[in-house]
Amino acid sequence: MSGVWVFKNGVIRLIENPQADSDGRLGNSRRSKVLIHLPTGQPVTSYSSLENILTSLGWERYYGGDPELFQFHKRSSIDLISLPRDFAKFNSIHMYDIVIKNPNLFHVRDM
């Protein structure tokens, strides 16, 4: 994971280093991340595949929030996964949120 964690106005977020090469040196390339479902070894390539996986893990769609977000919650916890409606905007911040809330089931890797 390349970048800097920034705490501003009560919110912490990861600012990824857009100029890091695969060997960590500065350059002009930007590394993309992919979310891997560990039990199958398959990358998550769409929200439909992610929804199938999360549903099998006990997550349910949550419709009471922002209509611009694709959200999931578990009845057994207070956790909420909020994702941008457009899968093209699904980034490493969202991926790590899924990893933290589903330990040992997902991993984020460089493409």
PDB file of N, CA and C in Angstrom:
ATOM      1  N   MET A   1       0.862  -1.164   0.000  1.00  0.00           N
ATOM      2  CA  MET A   1       0.000   0.000   0.000  1.00  0.00           C
ATOM      3  C   MET A   1       0.904   1.219   0.000  1.00  0.00           C
ATOM      4  N   SER A   2       0.796   2.010  -1.035  1.00  0.00           N
ATOM      5  CA  SER A   2       1.613   3.200  -1.161  1.00  0.00           C
ATOM      6  C   SER A   2       0.754   4.428  -0.939  1.00  0.00           C
ATOM      7  N   GLY A   3       1.192   5.311  -0.078  1.00  0.00           N
ATOM      8  CA  GLY A   3       0.435   6.527   0.138  1.00  0.00           C
ATOM      9  C   GLY A   3       0.619   7.063   1.532  1.00  0.00           C
ATOM     10  N   VAL A   4      -0.186   8.057   1.840  1.00  0.00           N
ATOM     11  CA  VAL A   4      -0.111   8.733   3.124  1.00  0.00           C
ATOM     12  C   VAL A   4      -1.510   8.817   3.706  1.00  0.00           C
ATOM     13  N   TRP A   5      -1.635   8.471   4.999  1.00  0.00           N
ATOM     14  CA  TRP A   5      -2.903   8.628   5.695  1.00  0.00           C
ATOM     15  C   TRP A   5      -2.988  10.066   6.177  1.00  0.00           C
ATOM     16  N   VAL A   6      -4.084  10.751   5.843  1.00  0.00           N
ATOM     17  CA  VAL A   6      -4.277  12.147   6.200  1.00  0.00           C
ATOM     18  C   VAL A   6      -5.507  12.274   7.091  1.00  0.00           C
ATOM     19  N   PHE A   7      -5.345  12.968   8.213  1.00  0.00           N
ATOM     20  CA  PHE A   7      -6.457  13.229   9.113  1.00  0.00           C
ATOM     21  C   PHE A   7      -6.790  14.708   8.987  1.00  0.00           C
ATOM     22  N   LYS A   8      -8.020  14.994   8.522  1.00  0.00           N
ATOM     23  CA  LYS A   8      -8.427  16.377   8.304  1.00  0.00           C
ATOM     24  C   LYS A   8      -9.914  16.513   8.604  1.00  0.00           C
ATOM     25  N   ASN A   9     -10.271  17.506   9.423  1.00  0.00           N
ATOM     26  CA  ASN A   9     -11.663  17.772   9.777  1.00  0.00           C
ATOM     27  C   ASN A   9     -12.368  16.542  10.339  1.00  0.00           C
ATOM     28  N   GLY A  10     -11.658  15.760  11.141  1.00  0.00           N
ATOM     29  CA  GLY A  10     -12.259  14.600  11.781  1.00  0.00           C
ATOM     30  C   GLY A  10     -12.389  13.374  10.900  1.00  0.00           C
ATOM     31  N   VAL A  11     -11.825  13.408   9.693  1.00  0.00           N
ATOM     32  CA  VAL A  11     -11.927  12.285   8.761  1.00  0.00           C
ATOM     33  C   VAL A  11     -10.523  11.830   8.386  1.00  0.00           C
ATOM     34  N   ILE A  12     -10.302  10.511   8.408  1.00  0.00           N
ATOM     35  CA  ILE A  12      -9.018   9.969   7.988  1.00  0.00           C
ATOM     36  C   ILE A  12      -9.200   9.312   6.631  1.00  0.00           C
ATOM     37  N   ARG A  13      -8.246   9.540   5.738  1.00  0.00           N
ATOM     38  CA  ARG A  13      -8.330   8.914   4.420  1.00  0.00           C
ATOM     39  C   ARG A  13      -6.935   8.671   3.877  1.00  0.00           C
ATOM     40  N   LEU A  14      -6.833   7.728   2.951  1.00  0.00           N
ATOM     41  CA  LEU A  14      -5.564   7.371   2.335  1.00  0.00           C
ATOM     42  C   LEU A  14      -5.402   8.159   1.050  1.00  0.00           C
ATOM     43  N   ILE A  15      -4.319   8.889   0.947  1.00  0.00           N
ATOM     44  CA  ILE A  15      -3.978   9.575  -0.294  1.00  0.00           C
ATOM     45  C   ILE A  15      -2.901   8.716  -0.946  1.00  0.00           C
ATOM     46  N   GLU A  16      -3.268   8.036  -2.022  1.00  0.00           N
ATOM     47  CA  GLU A  16      -2.324   7.148  -2.683  1.00  0.00           C
ATOM     48  C   GLU A  16      -1.320   7.957  -3.481  1.00  0.00           C
ATOM     49  N   ASN A  17      -0.108   7.442  -3.545  1.00  0.00           N
ATOM     50  CA  ASN A  17       0.956   8.102  -4.277  1.00  0.00           C
ATOM     51  C   ASN A  17       0.783   7.813  -5.766  1.00  0.00           C
ATOM     52  N   PRO A  18       0.264   8.755  -6.530  1.00  0.00           N
ATOM     53  CA  PRO A  18      -0.007   8.489  -7.939  1.00  0.00           C
ATOM     54  C   PRO A  18       1.243   8.413  -8.794  1.00  0.00           C
ATOM     55  N   GLN A  19       2.402   8.729  -8.230  1.00  0.00           N
ATOM     56  CA  GLN A  19       3.628   8.745  -9.026  1.00  0.00           C
ATOM     57  C   GLN A  19       4.583   7.622  -8.668  1.00  0.00           C
ATOM     58  N   ALA A  20       4.147   6.625  -7.904  1.00  0.00           N
ATOM     59  CA  ALA A  20       5.039   5.528  -7.511  1.00  0.00           C
ATOM     60  C   ALA A  20       5.036   4.430  -8.560  1.00  0.00           C
ATOM     61  N   ASP A  21       6.231   3.979  -8.945  1.00  0.00           N
ATOM     62  CA  ASP A  21       6.367   2.824  -9.837  1.00  0.00           C
ATOM     63  C   ASP A  21       6.196   1.556  -9.031  1.00  0.00           C
ATOM     64  N   SER A  22       6.166   0.404  -9.714  1.00  0.00           N
ATOM     65  CA  SER A  22       5.978  -0.854  -9.006  1.00  0.00           C
ATOM     66  C   SER A  22       7.121  -1.156  -8.044  1.00  0.00           C
ATOM     67  N   ASP A  23       8.296  -0.587  -8.271  1.00  0.00           N
ATOM     68  CA  ASP A  23       9.402  -0.812  -7.349  1.00  0.00           C
ATOM     69  C   ASP A  23       9.481   0.264  -6.273  1.00  0.00           C
ATOM     70  N   GLY A  24       8.469   1.166  -6.221  1.00  0.00           N
ATOM     71  CA  GLY A  24       8.415   2.169  -5.174  1.00  0.00           C
ATOM     72  C   GLY A  24       9.073   3.488  -5.530  1.00  0.00           C
ATOM     73  N   ARG A  25       9.784   3.536  -6.663  1.00  0.00           N
ATOM     74  CA  ARG A  25      10.425   4.781  -7.068  1.00  0.00           C
ATOM     75  C   ARG A  25       9.408   5.707  -7.710  1.00  0.00           C
ATOM     76  N   LEU A  26       9.698   6.989  -7.681  1.00  0.00           N
ATOM     77  CA  LEU A  26       8.786   7.953  -8.298  1.00  0.00           C
ATOM     78  C   LEU A  26       8.866   7.845  -9.803  1.00  0.00           C
ATOM     79  N   GLY A  27       7.728   7.979 -10.446  1.00  0.00           N
ATOM     80  CA  GLY A  27       7.638   7.919 -11.893  1.00  0.00           C
ATOM     81  C   GLY A  27       6.304   8.464 -12.322  1.00  0.00           C
ATOM     82  N   ASN A  28       5.870   8.109 -13.523  1.00  0.00           N
ATOM     83  CA  ASN A  28       4.610   8.636 -14.041  1.00  0.00           C
ATOM     84  C   ASN A  28       3.477   7.631 -14.034  1.00  0.00           C
ATOM     85  N   SER A  29       3.723   6.397 -13.593  1.00  0.00           N
ATOM     86  CA  SER A  29       2.660   5.395 -13.640  1.00  0.00           C
ATOM     87  C   SER A  29       1.857   5.398 -12.345  1.00  0.00           C
ATOM     88  N   ARG A  30       0.598   4.981 -12.447  1.00  0.00           N
ATOM     89  CA  ARG A  30      -0.263   4.852 -11.265  1.00  0.00           C
ATOM     90  C   ARG A  30      -0.668   3.390 -11.152  1.00  0.00           C
ATOM     91  N   ARG A  31      -0.430   2.821  -9.977  1.00  0.00           N
ATOM     92  CA  ARG A  31      -0.773   1.420  -9.773  1.00  0.00           C
ATOM     93  C   ARG A  31      -2.247   1.291  -9.453  1.00  0.00           C
ATOM     94  N   SER A  32      -2.883   0.338 -10.090  1.00  0.00           N
ATOM     95  CA  SER A  32      -4.280   0.054  -9.807  1.00  0.00           C
ATOM     96  C   SER A  32      -4.348  -1.086  -8.802  1.00  0.00           C
ATOM     97  N   LYS A  33      -5.424  -1.115  -8.046  1.00  0.00           N
ATOM     98  CA  LYS A  33      -5.639  -2.157  -7.047  1.00  0.00           C
ATOM     99  C   LYS A  33      -6.801  -3.029  -7.486  1.00  0.00           C
ATOM    100  N   VAL A  34      -6.811  -4.247  -6.981  1.00  0.00           N
ATOM    101  CA  VAL A  34      -7.902  -5.168  -7.242  1.00  0.00           C
ATOM    102  C   VAL A  34      -8.246  -5.867  -5.929  1.00  0.00           C
ATOM    103  N   LEU A  35      -9.541  -6.068  -5.696  1.00  0.00           N
ATOM    104  CA  LEU A  35     -10.031  -6.775  -4.514  1.00  0.00           C
ATOM    105  C   LEU A  35     -10.138  -8.254  -4.859  1.00  0.00           C
ATOM    106  N   ILE A  36      -9.478  -9.096  -4.074  1.00  0.00           N
ATOM    107  CA  ILE A  36      -9.478 -10.543  -4.304  1.00  0.00           C
ATOM    108  C   ILE A  36     -10.304 -11.226  -3.230  1.00  0.00           C
ATOM    109  N   HIS A  37     -11.221 -12.097  -3.641  1.00  0.00           N
ATOM    110  CA  HIS A  37     -11.974 -12.939  -2.709  1.00  0.00           C
ATOM    111  C   HIS A  37     -11.106 -14.163  -2.449  1.00  0.00           C
ATOM    112  N   LEU A  38     -10.543 -14.255  -1.242  1.00  0.00           N
ATOM    113  CA  LEU A  38      -9.545 -15.279  -0.944  1.00  0.00           C
ATOM    114  C   LEU A  38     -10.028 -16.724  -1.069  1.00  0.00           C
ATOM    115  N   PRO A  39     -11.239 -17.083  -0.605  1.00  0.00           N
ATOM    116  CA  PRO A  39     -11.653 -18.490  -0.736  1.00  0.00           C
ATOM    117  C   PRO A  39     -11.679 -18.993  -2.186  1.00  0.00           C
ATOM    118  N   THR A  40     -11.978 -18.123  -3.138  1.00  0.00           N
ATOM    119  CA  THR A  40     -12.019 -18.541  -4.541  1.00  0.00           C
ATOM    120  C   THR A  40     -10.778 -18.102  -5.313  1.00  0.00           C
ATOM    121  N   GLY A  41     -10.066 -17.117  -4.785  1.00  0.00           N
ATOM    122  CA  GLY A  41      -8.902 -16.577  -5.491  1.00  0.00           C
ATOM    123  C   GLY A  41      -9.269 -15.685  -6.656  1.00  0.00           C
ATOM    124  N   GLN A  42     -10.542 -15.351  -6.785  1.00  0.00           N
ATOM    125  CA  GLN A  42     -11.027 -14.577  -7.917  1.00  0.00           C
ATOM    126  C   GLN A  42     -11.087 -13.079  -7.591  1.00  0.00           C
ATOM    127  N   PRO A  43     -10.763 -12.232  -8.573  1.00  0.00           N
ATOM    128  CA  PRO A  43     -10.919 -10.787  -8.364  1.00  0.00           C
ATOM    129  C   PRO A  43     -12.388 -10.388  -8.424  1.00  0.00           C
ATOM    130  N   VAL A  44     -12.735  -9.365  -7.672  1.00  0.00           N
ATOM    131  CA  VAL A  44     -14.089  -8.819  -7.726  1.00  0.00           C
ATOM    132  C   VAL A  44     -14.113  -7.834  -8.894  1.00  0.00           C
ATOM    133  N   THR A  45     -14.902  -8.143  -9.917  1.00  0.00           N
ATOM    134  CA  THR A  45     -14.893  -7.341 -11.142  1.00  0.00           C
ATOM    135  C   THR A  45     -16.178  -6.562 -11.364  1.00  0.00           C
ATOM    136  N   SER A  46     -17.171  -6.766 -10.489  1.00  0.00           N
ATOM    137  CA  SER A  46     -18.436  -6.040 -10.637  1.00  0.00           C
ATOM    138  C   SER A  46     -19.163  -6.029  -9.302  1.00  0.00           C
ATOM    139  N   TYR A  47     -20.122  -5.138  -9.199  1.00  0.00           N
ATOM    140  CA  TYR A  47     -20.930  -5.098  -7.984  1.00  0.00           C
ATOM    141  C   TYR A  47     -21.820  -6.321  -7.869  1.00  0.00           C
ATOM    142  N   SER A  48     -22.232  -6.900  -8.987  1.00  0.00           N
ATOM    143  CA  SER A  48     -23.077  -8.095  -8.889  1.00  0.00           C
ATOM    144  C   SER A  48     -22.296  -9.258  -8.273  1.00  0.00           C
ATOM    145  N   SER A  49     -21.027  -9.425  -8.654  1.00  0.00           N
ATOM    146  CA  SER A  49     -20.232 -10.493  -8.048  1.00  0.00           C
ATOM    147  C   SER A  49     -19.951 -10.182  -6.581  1.00  0.00           C
ATOM    148  N   LEU A  50     -19.687  -8.912  -6.254  1.00  0.00           N
ATOM    149  CA  LEU A  50     -19.456  -8.529  -4.866  1.00  0.00           C
ATOM    150  C   LEU A  50     -20.714  -8.742  -4.036  1.00  0.00           C
ATOM    151  N   GLU A  51     -21.874  -8.384  -4.589  1.00  0.00           N
ATOM    152  CA  GLU A  51     -23.132  -8.568  -3.862  1.00  0.00           C
ATOM    153  C   GLU A  51     -23.376 -10.046  -3.571  1.00  0.00           C
ATOM    154  N   ASN A  52     -23.100 -10.916  -4.524  1.00  0.00           N
ATOM    155  CA  ASN A  52     -23.268 -12.361  -4.308  1.00  0.00           C
ATOM    156  C   ASN A  52     -22.382 -12.852  -3.174  1.00  0.00           C
ATOM    157  N   ILE A  53     -21.138 -12.391  -3.145  1.00  0.00           N
ATOM    158  CA  ILE A  53     -20.208 -12.809  -2.098  1.00  0.00           C
ATOM    159  C   ILE A  53     -20.666 -12.278  -0.744  1.00  0.00           C
ATOM    160  N   LEU A  54     -20.968 -10.966  -0.682  1.00  0.00           N
ATOM    161  CA  LEU A  54     -21.361 -10.365   0.596  1.00  0.00           C
ATOM    162  C   LEU A  54     -22.655 -10.963   1.127  1.00  0.00           C
ATOM    163  N   THR A  55     -23.606 -11.251   0.245  1.00  0.00           N
ATOM    164  CA  THR A  55     -24.869 -11.859   0.663  1.00  0.00           C
ATOM    165  C   THR A  55     -24.612 -13.238   1.282  1.00  0.00           C
ATOM    166  N   SER A  56     -23.702 -13.989   0.686  1.00  0.00           N
ATOM    167  CA  SER A  56     -23.387 -15.316   1.238  1.00  0.00           C
ATOM    168  C   SER A  56     -22.696 -15.220   2.595  1.00  0.00           C
ATOM    169  N   LEU A  57     -22.130 -14.042   2.905  1.00  0.00           N
ATOM    170  CA  LEU A  57     -21.461 -13.833   4.192  1.00  0.00           C
ATOM    171  C   LEU A  57     -22.376 -13.194   5.235  1.00  0.00           C
ATOM    172  N   GLY A  58     -23.657 -13.026   4.895  1.00  0.00           N
ATOM    173  CA  GLY A  58     -24.612 -12.484   5.851  1.00  0.00           C
ATOM    174  C   GLY A  58     -24.874 -10.995   5.722  1.00  0.00           C
ATOM    175  N   TRP A  59     -24.284 -10.338   4.726  1.00  0.00           N
ATOM    176  CA  TRP A  59     -24.540  -8.920   4.490  1.00  0.00           C
ATOM    177  C   TRP A  59     -25.837  -8.775   3.711  1.00  0.00           C
ATOM    178  N   GLU A  60     -26.563  -7.701   3.954  1.00  0.00           N
ATOM    179  CA  GLU A  60     -27.812  -7.410   3.243  1.00  0.00           C
ATOM    180  C   GLU A  60     -27.716  -6.033   2.619  1.00  0.00           C
ATOM    181  N   ARG A  61     -28.415  -5.875   1.496  1.00  0.00           N
ATOM    182  CA  ARG A  61     -28.481  -4.539   0.894  1.00  0.00           C
ATOM    183  C   ARG A  61     -29.197  -3.602   1.840  1.00  0.00           C
ATOM    184  N   TYR A  62     -28.712  -2.386   1.937  1.00  0.00           N
ATOM    185  CA  TYR A  62     -29.320  -1.348   2.767  1.00  0.00           C
ATOM    186  C   TYR A  62     -29.811  -0.249   1.840  1.00  0.00           C
ATOM    187  N   TYR A  63     -31.115   0.015   1.883  1.00  0.00           N
ATOM    188  CA  TYR A  63     -31.726   0.975   0.964  1.00  0.00           C
ATOM    189  C   TYR A  63     -32.095   2.292   1.631  1.00  0.00           C
ATOM    190  N   GLY A  64     -31.841   2.435   2.940  1.00  0.00           N
ATOM    191  CA  GLY A  64     -32.283   3.617   3.667  1.00  0.00           C
ATOM    192  C   GLY A  64     -31.338   4.793   3.617  1.00  0.00           C
ATOM    193  N   GLY A  65     -30.238   4.683   2.919  1.00  0.00           N
ATOM    194  CA  GLY A  65     -29.243   5.746   2.912  1.00  0.00           C
ATOM    195  C   GLY A  65     -29.265   6.590   1.658  1.00  0.00           C
ATOM    196  N   ASP A  66     -28.118   7.120   1.350  1.00  0.00           N
ATOM    197  CA  ASP A  66     -27.913   7.994   0.196  1.00  0.00           C
ATOM    198  C   ASP A  66     -28.158   7.217  -1.103  1.00  0.00           C
ATOM    199  N   PRO A  67     -29.006   7.721  -1.997  1.00  0.00           N
ATOM    200  CA  PRO A  67     -29.271   7.008  -3.251  1.00  0.00           C
ATOM    201  C   PRO A  67     -28.055   6.958  -4.189  1.00  0.00           C
ATOM    202  N   GLU A  68     -27.048   7.760  -3.911  1.00  0.00           N
ATOM    203  CA  GLU A  68     -25.821   7.743  -4.721  1.00  0.00           C
ATOM    204  C   GLU A  68     -24.872   6.623  -4.301  1.00  0.00           C
ATOM    205  N   LEU A  69     -25.243   5.904  -3.227  1.00  0.00           N
ATOM    206  CA  LEU A  69     -24.371   4.858  -2.697  1.00  0.00           C
ATOM    207  C   LEU A  69     -25.019   3.481  -2.804  1.00  0.00           C
ATOM    208  N   PHE A  70     -24.187   2.497  -2.953  1.00  0.00           N
ATOM    209  CA  PHE A  70     -24.547   1.089  -2.941  1.00  0.00           C
ATOM    210  C   PHE A  70     -24.108   0.602  -1.563  1.00  0.00           C
ATOM    211  N   GLN A  71     -25.065   0.232  -0.668  1.00  0.00           N
ATOM    212  CA  GLN A  71     -24.725  -0.036   0.720  1.00  0.00           C
ATOM    213  C   GLN A  71     -25.148  -1.423   1.181  1.00  0.00           C
ATOM    214  N   PHE A  72     -24.362  -1.951   2.137  1.00  0.00           N
ATOM    215  CA  PHE A  72     -24.636  -3.250   2.746  1.00  0.00           C
ATOM    216  C   PHE A  72     -24.500  -3.122   4.249  1.00  0.00           C
ATOM    217  N   HIS A  73     -25.309  -3.883   4.976  1.00  0.00           N
ATOM    218  CA  HIS A  73     -25.193  -3.927   6.433  1.00  0.00           C
ATOM    219  C   HIS A  73     -25.406  -5.351   6.911  1.00  0.00           C
ATOM    220  N   LYS A  74     -24.957  -5.611   8.147  1.00  0.00           N
ATOM    221  CA  LYS A  74     -25.183  -6.899   8.797  1.00  0.00           C
ATOM    222  C   LYS A  74     -26.081  -6.651   9.985  1.00  0.00           C
ATOM    223  N   ARG A  75     -27.102  -7.466  10.142  1.00  0.00           N
ATOM    224  CA  ARG A  75     -28.005  -7.315  11.275  1.00  0.00           C
ATOM    225  C   ARG A  75     -27.292  -7.532  12.603  1.00  0.00           C
ATOM    226  N   SER A  76     -26.261  -8.354  12.586  1.00  0.00           N
ATOM    227  CA  SER A  76     -25.557  -8.703  13.821  1.00  0.00           C
ATOM    228  C   SER A  76     -24.512  -7.662  14.240  1.00  0.00           C
ATOM    229  N   SER A  77     -24.381  -6.584  13.500  1.00  0.00           N
ATOM    230  CA  SER A  77     -23.371  -5.573  13.838  1.00  0.00           C
ATOM    231  C   SER A  77     -23.858  -4.177  13.445  1.00  0.00           C
ATOM    232  N   ILE A  78     -23.047  -3.197  13.767  1.00  0.00           N
ATOM    233  CA  ILE A  78     -23.367  -1.818  13.367  1.00  0.00           C
ATOM    234  C   ILE A  78     -22.625  -1.432  12.096  1.00  0.00           C
ATOM    235  N   ASP A  79     -21.878  -2.373  11.511  1.00  0.00           N
ATOM    236  CA  ASP A  79     -21.084  -2.082  10.321  1.00  0.00           C
ATOM    237  C   ASP A  79     -21.960  -1.776   9.113  1.00  0.00           C
ATOM    238  N   LEU A  80     -21.485  -0.841   8.310  1.00  0.00           N
ATOM    239  CA  LEU A  80     -22.133  -0.474   7.059  1.00  0.00           C
ATOM    240  C   LEU A  80     -21.045  -0.309   6.012  1.00  0.00           C
ATOM    241  N   ILE A  81     -21.198  -0.967   4.902  1.00  0.00           N
ATOM    242  CA  ILE A  81     -20.279  -0.808   3.771  1.00  0.00           C
ATOM    243  C   ILE A  81     -20.961   0.123   2.779  1.00  0.00           C
ATOM    244  N   SER A  82     -20.326   1.246   2.478  1.00  0.00           N
ATOM    245  CA  SER A  82     -20.872   2.224   1.532  1.00  0.00           C
ATOM    246  C   SER A  82     -19.935   2.333   0.338  1.00  0.00           C
ATOM    247  N   LEU A  83     -20.481   2.101  -0.844  1.00  0.00           N
ATOM    248  CA  LEU A  83     -19.703   2.112  -2.076  1.00  0.00           C
ATOM    249  C   LEU A  83     -20.323   3.083  -3.066  1.00  0.00           C
ATOM    250  N   PRO A  84     -19.510   3.695  -3.923  1.00  0.00           N
ATOM    251  CA  PRO A  84     -20.094   4.577  -4.937  1.00  0.00           C
ATOM    252  C   PRO A  84     -20.958   3.769  -5.904  1.00  0.00           C
ATOM    253  N   ARG A  85     -22.065   4.324  -6.346  1.00  0.00           N
ATOM    254  CA  ARG A  85     -22.980   3.616  -7.244  1.00  0.00           C
ATOM    255  C   ARG A  85     -22.266   3.174  -8.531  1.00  0.00           C
ATOM    256  N   ASP A  86     -21.328   3.989  -9.005  1.00  0.00           N
ATOM    257  CA  ASP A  86     -20.574   3.704 -10.231  1.00  0.00           C
ATOM    258  C   ASP A  86     -19.352   2.843  -9.887  1.00  0.00           C
ATOM    259  N   PHE A  87     -19.290   1.608 -10.405  1.00  0.00           N
ATOM    260  CA  PHE A  87     -18.187   0.700 -10.096  1.00  0.00           C
ATOM    261  C   PHE A  87     -16.843   1.269 -10.543  1.00  0.00           C
ATOM    262  N   ALA A  88     -16.829   2.143 -11.549  1.00  0.00           N
ATOM    263  CA  ALA A  88     -15.585   2.761 -12.013  1.00  0.00           C
ATOM    264  C   ALA A  88     -14.957   3.634 -10.926  1.00  0.00           C
ATOM    265  N   LYS A  89     -15.761   4.068  -9.951  1.00  0.00           N
ATOM    266  CA  LYS A  89     -15.255   4.897  -8.851  1.00  0.00           C
ATOM    267  C   LYS A  89     -14.888   4.070  -7.619  1.00  0.00           C
ATOM    268  N   PHE A  90     -15.037   2.755  -7.715  1.00  0.00           N
ATOM    269  CA  PHE A  90     -14.677   1.824  -6.642  1.00  0.00           C
ATOM    270  C   PHE A  90     -13.152   1.799  -6.552  1.00  0.00           C
ATOM    271  N   ASN A  91     -12.600   2.284  -5.431  1.00  0.00           N
ATOM    272  CA  ASN A  91     -11.143   2.390  -5.321  1.00  0.00           C
ATOM    273  C   ASN A  91     -10.627   1.671  -4.081  1.00  0.00           C
ATOM    274  N   SER A  92      -9.334   1.840  -3.811  1.00  0.00           N
ATOM    275  CA  SER A  92      -8.701   1.096  -2.723  1.00  0.00           C
ATOM    276  C   SER A  92      -9.275   1.438  -1.353  1.00  0.00           C
ATOM    277  N   ILE A  93      -9.760   2.643  -1.156  1.00  0.00           N
ATOM    278  CA  ILE A  93     -10.377   3.002   0.131  1.00  0.00           C
ATOM    279  C   ILE A  93     -11.578   2.098   0.390  1.00  0.00           C
ATOM    280  N   HIS A  94     -12.417   1.904  -0.627  1.00  0.00           N
ATOM    281  CA  HIS A  94     -13.596   1.047  -0.500  1.00  0.00           C
ATOM    282  C   HIS A  94     -13.178  -0.418  -0.322  1.00  0.00           C
ATOM    283  N   MET A  95     -12.132  -0.815  -1.053  1.00  0.00           N
ATOM    284  CA  MET A  95     -11.650  -2.196  -0.950  1.00  0.00           C
ATOM    285  C   MET A  95     -11.161  -2.505   0.461  1.00  0.00           C
ATOM    286  N   TYR A  96     -10.363  -1.585   1.032  1.00  0.00           N
ATOM    287  CA  TYR A  96      -9.848  -1.818   2.383  1.00  0.00           C
ATOM    288  C   TYR A  96     -10.970  -1.805   3.419  1.00  0.00           C
ATOM    289  N   ASP A  97     -12.024  -1.048   3.179  1.00  0.00           N
ATOM    290  CA  ASP A  97     -13.177  -1.063   4.076  1.00  0.00           C
ATOM    291  C   ASP A  97     -13.799  -2.464   4.099  1.00  0.00           C
ATOM    292  N   ILE A  98     -13.915  -3.077   2.933  1.00  0.00           N
ATOM    293  CA  ILE A  98     -14.462  -4.433   2.833  1.00  0.00           C
ATOM    294  C   ILE A  98     -13.524  -5.433   3.520  1.00  0.00           C
ATOM    295  N   VAL A  99     -12.215  -5.273   3.320  1.00  0.00           N
ATOM    296  CA  VAL A  99     -11.235  -6.167   3.948  1.00  0.00           C
ATOM    297  C   VAL A  99     -11.328  -6.096   5.469  1.00  0.00           C
ATOM    298  N   ILE A 100     -11.401  -4.885   6.021  1.00  0.00           N
ATOM    299  CA  ILE A 100     -11.455  -4.707   7.479  1.00  0.00           C
ATOM    300  C   ILE A 100     -12.726  -5.325   8.071  1.00  0.00           C
ATOM    301  N   LYS A 101     -13.832  -5.206   7.357  1.00  0.00           N
ATOM    302  CA  LYS A 101     -15.111  -5.692   7.883  1.00  0.00           C
ATOM    303  C   LYS A 101     -15.362  -7.174   7.596  1.00  0.00           C
ATOM    304  N   ASN A 102     -14.471  -7.793   6.824  1.00  0.00           N
ATOM    305  CA  ASN A 102     -14.563  -9.224   6.511  1.00  0.00           C
ATOM    306  C   ASN A 102     -13.172  -9.846   6.615  1.00  0.00           C
ATOM    307  N   PRO A 103     -12.644  -9.964   7.838  1.00  0.00           N
ATOM    308  CA  PRO A 103     -11.274 -10.448   8.003  1.00  0.00           C
ATOM    309  C   PRO A 103     -11.067 -11.837   7.416  1.00  0.00           C
ATOM    310  N   ASN A 104      -9.915 -12.017   6.792  1.00  0.00           N
ATOM    311  CA  ASN A 104      -9.466 -13.292   6.217  1.00  0.00           C
ATOM    312  C   ASN A 104     -10.277 -13.759   5.018  1.00  0.00           C
ATOM    313  N   LEU A 105     -11.105 -12.890   4.451  1.00  0.00           N
ATOM    314  CA  LEU A 105     -11.913 -13.286   3.300  1.00  0.00           C
ATOM    315  C   LEU A 105     -11.585 -12.498   2.033  1.00  0.00           C
ATOM    316  N   PHE A 106     -10.979 -11.339   2.201  1.00  0.00           N
ATOM    317  CA  PHE A 106     -10.619 -10.496   1.058  1.00  0.00           C
ATOM    318  C   PHE A 106      -9.209  -9.987   1.228  1.00  0.00           C
ATOM    319  N   HIS A 107      -8.593  -9.622   0.106  1.00  0.00           N
ATOM    320  CA  HIS A 107      -7.256  -9.035   0.106  1.00  0.00           C
ATOM    321  C   HIS A 107      -7.176  -8.039  -1.044  1.00  0.00           C
ATOM    322  N   VAL A 108      -6.439  -6.951  -0.852  1.00  0.00           N
ATOM    323  CA  VAL A 108      -6.239  -5.955  -1.909  1.00  0.00           C
ATOM    324  C   VAL A 108      -4.841  -6.161  -2.465  1.00  0.00           C
ATOM    325  N   ARG A 109      -4.752  -6.279  -3.790  1.00  0.00           N
ATOM    326  CA  ARG A 109      -3.463  -6.484  -4.447  1.00  0.00           C
ATOM    327  C   ARG A 109      -3.280  -5.462  -5.552  1.00  0.00           C
ATOM    328  N   ASP A 110      -2.008  -5.229  -5.907  1.00  0.00           N
ATOM    329  CA  ASP A 110      -1.704  -4.398  -7.073  1.00  0.00           C
ATOM    330  C   ASP A 110      -2.026  -5.186  -8.326  1.00  0.00           C
ATOM    331  N   MET A 111      -2.505  -4.478  -9.337  1.00  0.00           N
ATOM    332  CA  MET A 111      -2.792  -5.145 -10.623  1.00  0.00           C
ATOM    333  C   MET A 111      -1.520  -5.300 -11.417  1.00  0.00           C
TER     334      MET A 111
END
